[in-house]
Amino acid sequence: LLQQGIPELWSVFVNARTGAIVTRWNQIPRQNVAGSGVGLLGNNRSLNVWWDGANYLTLDTSKPMYAGGDPKDTDTAGVIRVFDARNQPSPNSPGESFSIFHINANNPNGPYLADGVSASYNLSESYDYFREVHNRDSYDGKGSSLFAVVRLSQNYNNAYYLGPGKMYFGDGLTFAASLDVVAHELGHGVTSESAKLIYQNQSGALNESFSDIFGEMAEARSNGAAPDWIKGTGVNGIAFSFENPNNNNYPMRMSQFVNTDQDNGGVHVNSWIINHAFSLTASGGSNPIGIADAEQIWYRALTTKLTANSQFLDARLALIQSANELFGDNSAQSQSVAAALDAVVGVGNRLAGQDG
C-alpha cells in the first residue's frame, strides 16, 4: 500500500535562547486552478481560484503580475483577492471596524458566494482591459495586487475605491455584477497614480468621468461588441446614458453645468459633460473615430497631461494634444476630439454656466 499525502517543506526560524518559533512558512505553494461559479445575475463565470490544500479560494494568481508565493500572505504581490464582509459593519455603526473572510468552496466549480464570483470575474476582466489595451500592469502600472470586498454592510447602495488598489461593494444593489462599475472603481486607482485629480468641482468631475469612460470601454472589450453606452449595466434599477445624459437629468454641455455644494461640487453630475464628449468622439459626432482610437486619446491625456487641479478646459487642450501626438496634427482623430469638446465644453475662457 503506497500512501501519499500533500507534500510540505517548511522553513522554520527558532529563537535560539527561548526555543520559540519566530516564523515559519511552507516552501511548497499550492496552485492556481481554473474554476467557475454562478454570479449575482445567475450567469456562469469562469474563475481562477487558489487551492490551499483544504479549500478553493477566490484568490487569482493567473495574471502576469503574480510574483509567486502564497497568495494568502498579503505581502505576496500580483494577486487579485476578493473577500466577504458578511454584511459588516452594521448600518447603525458605519464607522466601526469589521472583519473580512475568504470566499471558498470544496470544488473549483463552486458553489461560491455569488457576490464573490461576480467581483472576481469582473475584476479579472478589468485588469485585462488596462493591460491589454493600455499596457498598464494593474492600477499603478507596477503589478500591485488588487483587493475587493463584497457584501459590505446591509442594504448599502454604494461602491467605492479606497486605495491603494482596494475596492468595496455594498450589498444593496448588484454593483459587483456590473463590469463597467467594477472597472470604474479600478479606474479611480489609475487616476490616483497618474493625474491625481482632486476629488472636487471640475477636477473631481474629470476624475469621475475618466472612470466612467474606462468602465464602459472595459465592458465593450469583454463583450466583444460595441458599447451599450449605458453606465450600470447589470445593476438593478440603474441606467445612465452617455449618449443623452439629459435622460437622467444630468448635464451634457457647459450651459447645463450644475453649480452646487453637494457631492463635492457635483462630481457625479457634471462628469456627464465629458462622458458625452467621449461618446460623440467615438460614435455619435459628425466624424466619429471609433472607440479604439478614442480610448487611447483619453488614456494618454489622463496619464501624461492632466494634473491634480485640471479643469474642463485643461482637459480639452490635453485631449487635443494627445490626439495630435498619437495620430498627427490636424488628423481626423484630432478634429473629432476638438469638435466634440467644443460642442460640450466650448473654447477660450468660457466658464461654467455659459453656453458651449
Tab-separated table of C-alpha atoms in Angstrom:
chain	number	residue	atom	x	y	z
A	1	LEU	CA	0.000	0.000	0.000
A	2	LEU	CA	1.516	3.271	-1.124
A	3	GLN	CA	0.247	6.222	0.815
A	4	GLN	CA	0.880	9.731	-0.423
A	5	GLY	CA	-0.165	12.933	1.240
A	6	ILE	CA	0.032	16.591	0.280
A	7	PRO	CA	3.765	17.454	0.384
A	8	GLU	CA	5.082	20.056	2.741
A	9	LEU	CA	8.529	21.614	3.069
A	10	TRP	CA	8.695	24.021	5.973
A	11	SER	CA	11.249	26.698	6.740
A	12	VAL	CA	11.208	27.405	10.452
A	13	PHE	CA	13.079	30.105	12.377
A	14	VAL	CA	13.526	29.382	16.078
A	15	ASN	CA	14.689	31.737	18.811
A	16	ALA	CA	17.930	30.084	19.989
A	17	ARG	CA	17.506	31.342	23.537
A	18	THR	CA	13.842	30.612	24.197
A	19	GLY	CA	13.115	27.879	21.693
A	20	ALA	CA	10.073	29.786	20.490
A	21	ILE	CA	9.162	29.651	16.807
A	22	VAL	CA	9.679	33.133	15.361
A	23	THR	CA	8.221	32.461	11.919
A	24	ARG	CA	7.625	29.589	9.548
A	25	TRP	CA	6.302	29.002	6.046
A	26	ASN	CA	5.662	26.107	3.722
A	27	GLN	CA	8.019	26.400	0.746
A	28	ILE	CA	5.732	24.319	-1.478
A	29	PRO	CA	2.984	26.646	-2.648
A	30	ARG	CA	-0.361	25.283	-3.750
A	31	GLN	CA	-1.682	26.116	-7.149
A	32	ASN	CA	-3.897	28.279	-9.278
A	33	VAL	CA	-6.843	26.297	-10.609
A	34	ALA	CA	-9.293	27.070	-13.386
A	35	GLY	CA	-12.785	27.018	-11.953
A	36	SER	CA	-16.193	28.581	-12.348
A	37	GLY	CA	-19.150	29.853	-10.384
A	38	VAL	CA	-22.590	31.392	-10.640
A	39	GLY	CA	-22.688	35.165	-10.226
A	40	LEU	CA	-25.264	37.595	-8.918
A	41	LEU	CA	-27.187	37.644	-12.192
A	42	GLY	CA	-27.364	33.856	-12.405
A	43	ASN	CA	-24.688	33.690	-15.099
A	44	ASN	CA	-21.905	31.137	-15.027
A	45	ARG	CA	-18.496	32.799	-14.888
A	46	SER	CA	-15.044	31.366	-15.422
A	47	LEU	CA	-12.737	31.928	-12.468
A	48	ASN	CA	-9.155	31.414	-11.416
A	49	VAL	CA	-9.083	30.204	-7.827
A	50	TRP	CA	-6.404	29.025	-5.426
A	51	TRP	CA	-6.209	25.571	-3.883
A	52	ASP	CA	-4.629	25.969	-0.453
A	53	GLY	CA	-4.657	22.300	0.443
A	54	ALA	CA	-8.095	22.415	2.033
A	55	ASN	CA	-10.301	24.789	0.027
A	56	TYR	CA	-10.552	26.648	-3.239
A	57	LEU	CA	-10.353	30.388	-2.550
A	58	THR	CA	-11.176	33.459	-4.661
A	59	LEU	CA	-7.506	34.384	-4.986
A	60	ASP	CA	-6.468	34.841	-8.615
A	61	THR	CA	-2.782	34.306	-9.401
A	62	SER	CA	-3.245	33.788	-13.128
A	63	LYS	CA	-2.100	37.272	-14.198
A	64	PRO	CA	1.405	38.147	-15.400
A	65	MET	CA	1.807	40.412	-12.372
A	66	TYR	CA	1.819	37.442	-9.934
A	67	ALA	CA	5.229	37.330	-8.251
A	68	GLY	CA	4.971	33.804	-6.855
A	69	GLY	CA	4.420	32.648	-3.310
A	70	ASP	CA	1.405	32.093	-1.094
A	71	PRO	CA	-1.429	34.451	-2.122
A	72	LYS	CA	-2.985	34.143	1.334
A	73	ASP	CA	0.010	36.130	2.532
A	74	THR	CA	-0.922	39.749	1.846
A	75	ASP	CA	2.735	40.546	1.158
A	76	THR	CA	2.644	38.308	-1.910
A	77	ALA	CA	2.430	40.635	-4.900
A	78	GLY	CA	0.359	40.456	-8.053
A	79	VAL	CA	-2.742	38.723	-6.686
A	80	ILE	CA	-6.410	39.592	-7.240
A	81	ARG	CA	-8.031	38.945	-3.864
A	82	VAL	CA	-11.777	39.001	-3.221
A	83	PHE	CA	-13.172	38.791	0.306
A	84	ASP	CA	-16.573	38.800	2.004
A	85	ALA	CA	-17.513	41.322	4.702
A	86	ARG	CA	-20.584	39.241	5.639
A	87	ASN	CA	-22.744	42.357	5.889
A	88	GLN	CA	-20.455	44.135	8.319
A	89	PRO	CA	-20.330	46.751	9.702
A	90	SER	CA	-23.826	47.395	10.980
A	91	PRO	CA	-25.640	50.272	9.239
A	92	ASN	CA	-26.131	51.722	12.714
A	93	SER	CA	-22.370	51.819	13.302
A	94	PRO	CA	-20.819	52.576	9.889
A	95	GLY	CA	-17.505	53.686	11.344
A	96	GLU	CA	-16.770	50.559	13.340
A	97	SER	CA	-14.042	48.151	12.302
A	98	PHE	CA	-15.032	44.863	10.718
A	99	SER	CA	-13.515	41.544	9.697
A	100	ILE	CA	-13.254	40.104	6.213
A	101	PHE	CA	-13.406	36.447	5.254
A	102	HIS	CA	-12.105	34.257	2.468
A	103	ILE	CA	-14.695	33.094	-0.054
A	104	ASN	CA	-14.227	29.375	-0.539
A	105	ALA	CA	-15.644	26.147	-1.902
A	106	ASN	CA	-14.641	22.484	-1.789
A	107	ASN	CA	-14.815	22.199	-5.569
A	108	PRO	CA	-13.164	24.509	-8.119
A	109	ASN	CA	-16.560	24.952	-9.754
A	110	GLY	CA	-18.209	26.025	-6.533
A	111	PRO	CA	-20.639	26.781	-5.260
A	112	TYR	CA	-19.096	30.112	-4.226
A	113	LEU	CA	-20.780	33.198	-2.833
A	114	ALA	CA	-22.416	34.817	-5.881
A	115	ASP	CA	-21.127	38.281	-4.975
A	116	GLY	CA	-17.603	36.900	-4.898
A	117	VAL	CA	-17.984	35.206	-8.273
A	118	SER	CA	-19.153	38.422	-9.912
A	119	ALA	CA	-16.448	40.553	-8.322
A	120	SER	CA	-13.681	38.046	-9.123
A	121	TYR	CA	-14.683	37.725	-12.759
A	122	ASN	CA	-15.222	41.444	-13.329
A	123	LEU	CA	-12.036	42.482	-11.565
A	124	SER	CA	-10.090	39.979	-13.672
A	125	GLU	CA	-11.635	41.422	-16.837
A	126	SER	CA	-10.913	44.967	-15.643
A	127	TYR	CA	-7.248	44.116	-15.059
A	128	ASP	CA	-7.084	42.553	-18.523
A	129	TYR	CA	-8.566	45.679	-20.091
A	130	PHE	CA	-5.904	48.025	-18.743
A	131	ARG	CA	-3.077	45.606	-19.502
A	132	GLU	CA	-4.131	44.578	-22.995
A	133	VAL	CA	-5.464	47.917	-24.245
A	134	HIS	CA	-3.171	50.361	-22.428
A	135	ASN	CA	-0.196	48.158	-21.484
A	136	ARG	CA	-0.771	49.082	-17.833
A	137	ASP	CA	0.011	46.370	-15.289
A	138	SER	CA	-2.576	46.877	-12.538
A	139	TYR	CA	-3.750	50.233	-11.187
A	140	ASP	CA	-0.227	51.562	-10.618
A	141	GLY	CA	1.455	50.101	-13.674
A	142	LYS	CA	3.722	48.100	-11.357
A	143	GLY	CA	1.740	44.892	-10.974
A	144	SER	CA	0.499	45.608	-7.472
A	145	SER	CA	-2.218	43.403	-6.030
A	146	LEU	CA	-5.922	44.187	-6.333
A	147	PHE	CA	-8.217	43.773	-3.363
A	148	ALA	CA	-12.025	43.730	-3.300
A	149	VAL	CA	-14.585	43.280	-0.530
A	150	VAL	CA	-18.190	42.333	-1.275
A	151	ARG	CA	-21.356	42.396	0.850
A	152	LEU	CA	-20.257	45.488	2.701
A	153	SER	CA	-22.793	46.422	5.404
A	154	GLN	CA	-26.561	45.856	4.975
A	155	ASN	CA	-28.631	47.368	2.169
A	156	TYR	CA	-25.680	49.631	1.408
A	157	ASN	CA	-26.212	51.186	-2.011
A	158	ASN	CA	-22.695	52.195	-2.877
A	159	ALA	CA	-19.373	51.031	-4.287
A	160	TYR	CA	-16.119	52.893	-3.844
A	161	TYR	CA	-12.357	52.866	-4.272
A	162	LEU	CA	-10.259	53.259	-1.144
A	163	GLY	CA	-6.724	52.774	-2.397
A	164	PRO	CA	-4.173	51.607	-2.899
A	165	GLY	CA	-5.838	49.022	-5.119
A	166	LYS	CA	-8.749	48.421	-2.715
A	167	MET	CA	-12.404	48.382	-3.746
A	168	TYR	CA	-15.577	47.875	-1.724
A	169	PHE	CA	-19.040	46.865	-2.907
A	170	GLY	CA	-22.203	47.236	-0.888
A	171	ASP	CA	-24.938	44.621	-0.995
A	172	GLY	CA	-27.874	46.977	-1.556
A	173	LEU	CA	-27.574	46.765	-5.355
A	174	THR	CA	-25.762	44.338	-7.636
A	175	PHE	CA	-22.689	46.563	-8.072
A	176	ALA	CA	-20.255	43.650	-8.173
A	177	ALA	CA	-22.195	42.157	-11.093
A	178	SER	CA	-21.562	45.193	-13.300
A	179	LEU	CA	-18.282	45.118	-15.211
A	180	ASP	CA	-18.484	48.820	-16.001
A	181	VAL	CA	-18.891	49.601	-12.289
A	182	VAL	CA	-16.000	47.353	-11.208
A	183	ALA	CA	-13.718	48.754	-13.926
A	184	HIS	CA	-14.872	52.247	-12.926
A	185	GLU	CA	-13.518	51.661	-9.419
A	186	LEU	CA	-10.244	50.317	-10.770
A	187	GLY	CA	-10.097	53.413	-12.975
A	188	HIS	CA	-10.014	55.549	-9.841
A	189	GLY	CA	-6.847	53.697	-8.929
A	190	VAL	CA	-5.318	54.554	-12.293
A	191	THR	CA	-6.210	58.224	-11.791
A	192	SER	CA	-4.812	58.228	-8.253
A	193	GLU	CA	-1.465	57.001	-9.604
A	194	SER	CA	-1.316	59.336	-12.609
A	195	ALA	CA	-3.072	62.725	-12.791
A	196	LYS	CA	-4.177	62.576	-9.126
A	197	LEU	CA	-7.236	64.681	-9.958
A	198	ILE	CA	-8.555	66.366	-6.810
A	199	TYR	CA	-11.987	64.994	-5.984
A	200	GLN	CA	-13.849	68.278	-6.013
A	201	ASN	CA	-15.607	70.544	-8.517
A	202	GLN	CA	-14.376	70.257	-12.135
A	203	SER	CA	-11.255	68.240	-11.361
A	204	GLY	CA	-13.429	65.836	-9.381
A	205	ALA	CA	-15.899	65.606	-12.251
A	206	LEU	CA	-12.995	64.728	-14.548
A	207	ASN	CA	-11.926	62.078	-12.034
A	208	GLU	CA	-15.384	60.512	-12.199
A	209	SER	CA	-15.615	60.856	-15.958
A	210	PHE	CA	-12.386	59.004	-16.733
A	211	SER	CA	-13.566	56.145	-14.519
A	212	ASP	CA	-16.947	56.070	-16.269
A	213	ILE	CA	-15.279	56.002	-19.678
A	214	PHE	CA	-12.773	53.267	-18.876
A	215	GLY	CA	-15.558	51.258	-17.245
A	216	GLU	CA	-17.607	51.429	-20.423
A	217	MET	CA	-14.604	50.535	-22.571
A	218	ALA	CA	-13.699	47.547	-20.364
A	219	GLU	CA	-17.263	46.283	-20.707
A	220	ALA	CA	-17.144	46.628	-24.502
A	221	ARG	CA	-13.845	44.741	-24.664
A	222	SER	CA	-15.178	41.904	-22.546
A	223	ASN	CA	-18.399	41.651	-24.553
A	224	GLY	CA	-16.533	41.800	-27.848
A	225	ALA	CA	-19.130	44.232	-29.116
A	226	ALA	CA	-19.891	47.916	-29.491
A	227	PRO	CA	-20.538	49.764	-26.226
A	228	ASP	CA	-24.097	49.903	-24.967
A	229	TRP	CA	-23.294	53.460	-23.785
A	230	ILE	CA	-25.068	52.782	-20.507
A	231	LYS	CA	-23.341	53.030	-17.142
A	232	GLY	CA	-24.545	50.484	-14.625
A	233	THR	CA	-25.278	47.549	-16.908
A	234	GLY	CA	-26.051	44.680	-14.551
A	235	VAL	CA	-27.079	46.886	-11.626
A	236	ASN	CA	-30.780	46.585	-10.914
A	237	GLY	CA	-32.545	49.911	-11.301
A	238	ILE	CA	-29.606	51.923	-12.697
A	239	ALA	CA	-29.010	53.014	-16.293
A	240	PHE	CA	-27.135	56.234	-17.108
A	241	SER	CA	-26.791	57.281	-20.752
A	242	PHE	CA	-23.557	58.551	-22.305
A	243	GLU	CA	-25.370	59.467	-25.498
A	244	ASN	CA	-28.038	61.592	-23.842
A	245	PRO	CA	-27.308	62.346	-20.180
A	246	ASN	CA	-30.378	64.589	-20.116
A	247	ASN	CA	-32.431	61.386	-19.994
A	248	ASN	CA	-31.207	61.078	-16.418
A	249	ASN	CA	-31.481	64.804	-15.700
A	250	TYR	CA	-27.699	65.139	-15.980
A	251	PRO	CA	-25.936	67.898	-17.937
A	252	MET	CA	-24.449	67.217	-21.362
A	253	ARG	CA	-22.879	70.638	-22.094
A	254	MET	CA	-21.497	73.557	-20.123
A	255	SER	CA	-24.702	75.557	-20.457
A	256	GLN	CA	-26.232	72.916	-18.148
A	257	PHE	CA	-23.331	72.802	-15.678
A	258	VAL	CA	-24.654	72.333	-12.136
A	259	ASN	CA	-23.200	74.677	-9.526
A	260	THR	CA	-23.748	73.016	-6.174
A	261	ASP	CA	-22.169	72.486	-2.775
A	262	GLN	CA	-23.457	68.910	-2.735
A	263	ASP	CA	-21.459	65.872	-3.868
A	264	ASN	CA	-18.095	67.672	-3.638
A	265	GLY	CA	-19.320	70.244	-6.120
A	266	GLY	CA	-21.352	67.894	-8.288
A	267	VAL	CA	-18.604	65.457	-9.287
A	268	HIS	CA	-21.063	62.671	-10.185
A	269	VAL	CA	-23.314	65.068	-12.093
A	270	ASN	CA	-21.014	67.301	-14.123
A	271	SER	CA	-18.874	64.332	-15.131
A	272	TRP	CA	-21.510	63.554	-17.754
A	273	ILE	CA	-20.471	66.571	-19.811
A	274	ILE	CA	-17.104	64.930	-20.518
A	275	ASN	CA	-18.709	61.476	-20.789
A	276	HIS	CA	-20.913	62.838	-23.548
A	277	ALA	CA	-17.917	64.328	-25.333
A	278	PHE	CA	-16.289	60.892	-25.358
A	279	SER	CA	-19.361	59.238	-26.874
A	280	LEU	CA	-19.510	61.976	-29.533
A	281	THR	CA	-15.836	61.405	-30.358
A	282	ALA	CA	-16.179	57.650	-30.549
A	283	SER	CA	-19.513	57.145	-32.231
A	284	GLY	CA	-22.074	59.921	-32.041
A	285	GLY	CA	-20.495	63.035	-33.533
A	286	SER	CA	-20.251	64.278	-37.105
A	287	ASN	CA	-16.933	62.491	-37.682
A	288	PRO	CA	-16.682	59.638	-35.132
A	289	ILE	CA	-13.360	57.798	-34.901
A	290	GLY	CA	-14.376	54.629	-33.039
A	291	ILE	CA	-13.676	53.523	-29.506
A	292	ALA	CA	-10.187	52.091	-30.159
A	293	ASP	CA	-8.700	55.482	-31.040
A	294	ALA	CA	-10.848	57.449	-28.602
A	295	GLU	CA	-9.876	55.380	-25.561
A	296	GLN	CA	-6.182	55.747	-26.380
A	297	ILE	CA	-6.543	59.515	-26.566
A	298	TRP	CA	-8.370	59.731	-23.244
A	299	TYR	CA	-5.863	57.427	-21.540
A	300	ARG	CA	-2.886	59.412	-22.808
A	301	ALA	CA	-4.421	62.680	-21.654
A	302	LEU	CA	-5.056	61.295	-18.165
A	303	THR	CA	-1.669	59.660	-17.677
A	304	THR	CA	0.635	62.170	-19.373
A	305	LYS	CA	-1.064	65.567	-19.466
A	306	LEU	CA	-3.525	66.271	-16.680
A	307	THR	CA	-2.576	67.347	-13.165
A	308	ALA	CA	-4.337	67.477	-9.819
A	309	ASN	CA	-6.163	70.769	-10.389
A	310	SER	CA	-7.016	70.334	-14.083
A	311	GLN	CA	-10.312	71.844	-15.199
A	312	PHE	CA	-12.540	71.055	-18.192
A	313	LEU	CA	-10.698	73.497	-20.453
A	314	ASP	CA	-7.404	71.882	-19.427
A	315	ALA	CA	-8.893	68.535	-20.381
A	316	ARG	CA	-9.930	69.919	-23.772
A	317	LEU	CA	-6.359	71.033	-24.501
A	318	ALA	CA	-4.876	67.805	-23.137
A	319	LEU	CA	-7.159	65.630	-25.244
A	320	ILE	CA	-6.478	67.537	-28.449
A	321	GLN	CA	-2.732	67.471	-27.784
A	322	SER	CA	-2.897	63.735	-27.074
A	323	ALA	CA	-4.738	63.145	-30.356
A	324	ASN	CA	-2.104	65.159	-32.205
A	325	GLU	CA	0.713	63.151	-30.624
A	326	LEU	CA	-0.908	59.804	-31.333
A	327	PHE	CA	-2.292	60.399	-34.799
A	328	GLY	CA	-0.737	63.597	-36.171
A	329	ASP	CA	-1.599	67.285	-36.140
A	330	ASN	CA	-4.969	68.054	-37.680
A	331	SER	CA	-5.630	64.330	-38.094
A	332	ALA	CA	-9.194	63.048	-38.311
A	333	GLN	CA	-8.860	61.948	-34.693
A	334	SER	CA	-7.691	65.380	-33.563
A	335	GLN	CA	-10.510	67.092	-35.440
A	336	SER	CA	-13.088	64.742	-33.960
A	337	VAL	CA	-11.893	65.355	-30.396
A	338	ALA	CA	-11.828	69.115	-30.919
A	339	ALA	CA	-15.327	69.143	-32.384
A	340	ALA	CA	-16.740	67.044	-29.532
A	341	LEU	CA	-15.077	69.123	-26.815
A	342	ASP	CA	-16.084	72.385	-28.490
A	343	ALA	CA	-19.668	71.143	-28.638
A	344	VAL	CA	-19.901	70.408	-24.923
A	345	VAL	CA	-17.193	72.487	-23.206
A	346	GLY	CA	-16.604	75.377	-25.588
A	347	VAL	CA	-13.391	77.249	-26.318
A	348	GLY	CA	-11.459	80.206	-24.978
A	349	ASN	CA	-12.217	81.314	-21.440
A	350	ARG	CA	-15.858	80.303	-21.172
A	351	LEU	CA	-16.830	79.453	-17.651
A	352	ALA	CA	-19.315	77.051	-16.151
A	353	GLY	CA	-22.829	78.186	-16.871
A	354	GLN	CA	-22.047	79.797	-20.225
A	355	ASP	CA	-23.224	78.218	-23.435
A	356	GLY	CA	-20.692	75.893	-25.059
